[in-house]
Coordinates of C-alpha atoms and ligand atoms in Angstrom, one line a residue:
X39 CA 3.9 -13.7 -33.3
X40 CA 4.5 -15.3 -30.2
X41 CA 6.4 -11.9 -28.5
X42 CA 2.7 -10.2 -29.1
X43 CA 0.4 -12.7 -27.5
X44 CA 2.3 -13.1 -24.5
X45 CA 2.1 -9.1 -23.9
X46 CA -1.5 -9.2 -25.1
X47 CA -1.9 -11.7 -22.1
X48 CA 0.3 -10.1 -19.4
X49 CA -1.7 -6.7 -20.3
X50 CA -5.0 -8.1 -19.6
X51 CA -3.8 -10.4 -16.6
X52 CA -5.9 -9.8 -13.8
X53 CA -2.7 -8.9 -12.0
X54 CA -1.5 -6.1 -14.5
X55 CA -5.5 -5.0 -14.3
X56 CA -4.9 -4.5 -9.9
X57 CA -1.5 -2.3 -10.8
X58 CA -3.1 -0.4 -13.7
X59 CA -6.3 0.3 -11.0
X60 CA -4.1 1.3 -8.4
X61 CA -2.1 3.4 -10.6
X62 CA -4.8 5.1 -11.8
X63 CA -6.4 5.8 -8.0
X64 CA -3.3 7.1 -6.9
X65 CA -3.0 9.6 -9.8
X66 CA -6.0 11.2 -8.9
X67 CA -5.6 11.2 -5.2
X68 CA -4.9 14.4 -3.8
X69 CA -1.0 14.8 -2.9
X70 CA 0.7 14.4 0.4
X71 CA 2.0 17.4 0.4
X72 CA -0.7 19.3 0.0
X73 CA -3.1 17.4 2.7
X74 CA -0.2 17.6 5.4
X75 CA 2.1 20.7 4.4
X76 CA 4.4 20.6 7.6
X77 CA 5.6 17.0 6.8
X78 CA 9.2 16.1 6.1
X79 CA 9.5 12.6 6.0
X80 CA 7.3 9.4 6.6
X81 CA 8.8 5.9 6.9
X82 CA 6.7 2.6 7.3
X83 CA 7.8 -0.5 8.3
X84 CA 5.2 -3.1 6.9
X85 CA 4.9 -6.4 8.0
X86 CA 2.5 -9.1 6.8
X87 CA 1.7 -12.3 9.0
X88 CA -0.6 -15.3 8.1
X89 CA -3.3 -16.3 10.5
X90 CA -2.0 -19.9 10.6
X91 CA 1.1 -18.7 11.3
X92 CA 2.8 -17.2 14.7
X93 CA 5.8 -15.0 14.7
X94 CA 6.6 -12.5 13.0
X95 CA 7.0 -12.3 9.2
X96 CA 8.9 -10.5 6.8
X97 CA 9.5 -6.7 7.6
X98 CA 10.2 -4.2 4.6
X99 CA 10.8 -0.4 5.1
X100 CA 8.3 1.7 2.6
X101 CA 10.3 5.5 2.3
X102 CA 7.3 7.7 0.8
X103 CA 8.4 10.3 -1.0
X104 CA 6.8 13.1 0.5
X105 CA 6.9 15.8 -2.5
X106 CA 5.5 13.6 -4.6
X107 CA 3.3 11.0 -2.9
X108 CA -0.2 10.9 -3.1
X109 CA -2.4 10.7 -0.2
X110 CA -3.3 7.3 -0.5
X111 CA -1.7 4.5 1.1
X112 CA -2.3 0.8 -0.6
X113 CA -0.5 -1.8 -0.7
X114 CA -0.8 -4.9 -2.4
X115 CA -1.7 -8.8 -0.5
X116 CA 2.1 -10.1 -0.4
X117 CA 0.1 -13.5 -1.0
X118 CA 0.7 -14.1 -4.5
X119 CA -2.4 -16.8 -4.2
X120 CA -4.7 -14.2 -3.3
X121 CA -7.1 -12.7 -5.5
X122 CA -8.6 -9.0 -5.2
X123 CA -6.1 -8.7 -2.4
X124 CA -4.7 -5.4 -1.4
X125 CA -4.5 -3.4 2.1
X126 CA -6.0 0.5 2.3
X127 CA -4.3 1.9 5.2
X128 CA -5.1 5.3 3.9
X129 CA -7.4 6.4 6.9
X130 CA -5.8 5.4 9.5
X131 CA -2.1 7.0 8.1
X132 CA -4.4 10.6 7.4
X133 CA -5.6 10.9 10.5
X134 CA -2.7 10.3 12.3
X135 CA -0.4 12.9 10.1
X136 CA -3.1 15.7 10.6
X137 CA -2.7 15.1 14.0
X138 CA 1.3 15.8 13.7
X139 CA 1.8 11.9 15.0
X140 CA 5.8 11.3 15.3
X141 CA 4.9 7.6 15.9
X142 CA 1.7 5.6 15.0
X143 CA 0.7 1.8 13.9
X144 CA -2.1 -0.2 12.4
X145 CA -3.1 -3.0 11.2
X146 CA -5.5 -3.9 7.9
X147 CA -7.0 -7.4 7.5
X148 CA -6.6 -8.5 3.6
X149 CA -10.3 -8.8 2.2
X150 CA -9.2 -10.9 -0.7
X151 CA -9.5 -14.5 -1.4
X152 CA -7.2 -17.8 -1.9
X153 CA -9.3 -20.6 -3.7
X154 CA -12.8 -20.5 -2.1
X155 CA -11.4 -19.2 1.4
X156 CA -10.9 -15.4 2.2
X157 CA -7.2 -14.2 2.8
X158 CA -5.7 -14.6 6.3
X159 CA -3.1 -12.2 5.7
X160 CA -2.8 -9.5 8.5
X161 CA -1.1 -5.9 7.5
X162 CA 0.7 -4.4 10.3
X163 CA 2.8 -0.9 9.8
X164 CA 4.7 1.2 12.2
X165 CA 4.7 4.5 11.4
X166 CA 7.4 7.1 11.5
X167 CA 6.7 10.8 10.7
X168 CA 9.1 14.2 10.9
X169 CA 7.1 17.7 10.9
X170 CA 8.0 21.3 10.5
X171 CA 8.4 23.1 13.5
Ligands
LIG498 ZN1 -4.7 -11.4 0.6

């Protein structure tokens, strides 16, 4: 019995609840692909820093597959504290892809909440995009 509750609960957690939503809005986002047909490759380097912190923090490289990628670009809080947390970078990446950036960056301030303060995790990318000729 005990194999079933503990799925039961990791199903409902609110954690599982985030992916399954996120899942779900990148399903029926339109593709990459088809919003920006010239692009060949897109490579992020995400980086998230603490507001009580100075100095850089952990980078990691995001590889989007363009074929199949939708056109929606969220990522979630790397605070594992942090409730309702996730970065939407999606209009700022658009934008700059329609516009045939090679190089771009931005920066998305995490609207969640740790206890009874909100979030001050920072979201910074660094864009790197190929086109078509
Ligand atoms: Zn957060």
């Amino acid at each position: 019995m005990l194999p079933r509750v503990m799925m039961n609960y990791r199903r409902h957690s609110p954690a599982a609840q985030r992916f399954a939503e996120r899942r779900r809005r990148e399903d029926e986002a339109p593709r990459l692909c088809d919003q920006v047909p010239e692009l060949v490759s897109l490579r992020l380097e995400i980086e998230e820093r603490s507001g009580h912190t100075t100095g850089a923090g952990p980078k990691h490289i995001r590889r989007v597959v363009v074929d199949r990628a939708p056109a929606l670009f969220l990522m979630p809080c790397g605070d594992p504290r942090c409730a309702d947390g996730e970065h939407d970078v999606t209009t700022t990446v658009m934008r700059a892809l329609r516009a045939h950036e090679t190089q771009f960056q931005g920066s998305d301030e995490c609207m969640g909440s740790v206890g009874l303060s909100a979030c001050p995790r920072v979201l910074h990318f660094d864009a790197t995009a190929e086109y078509r000729a």
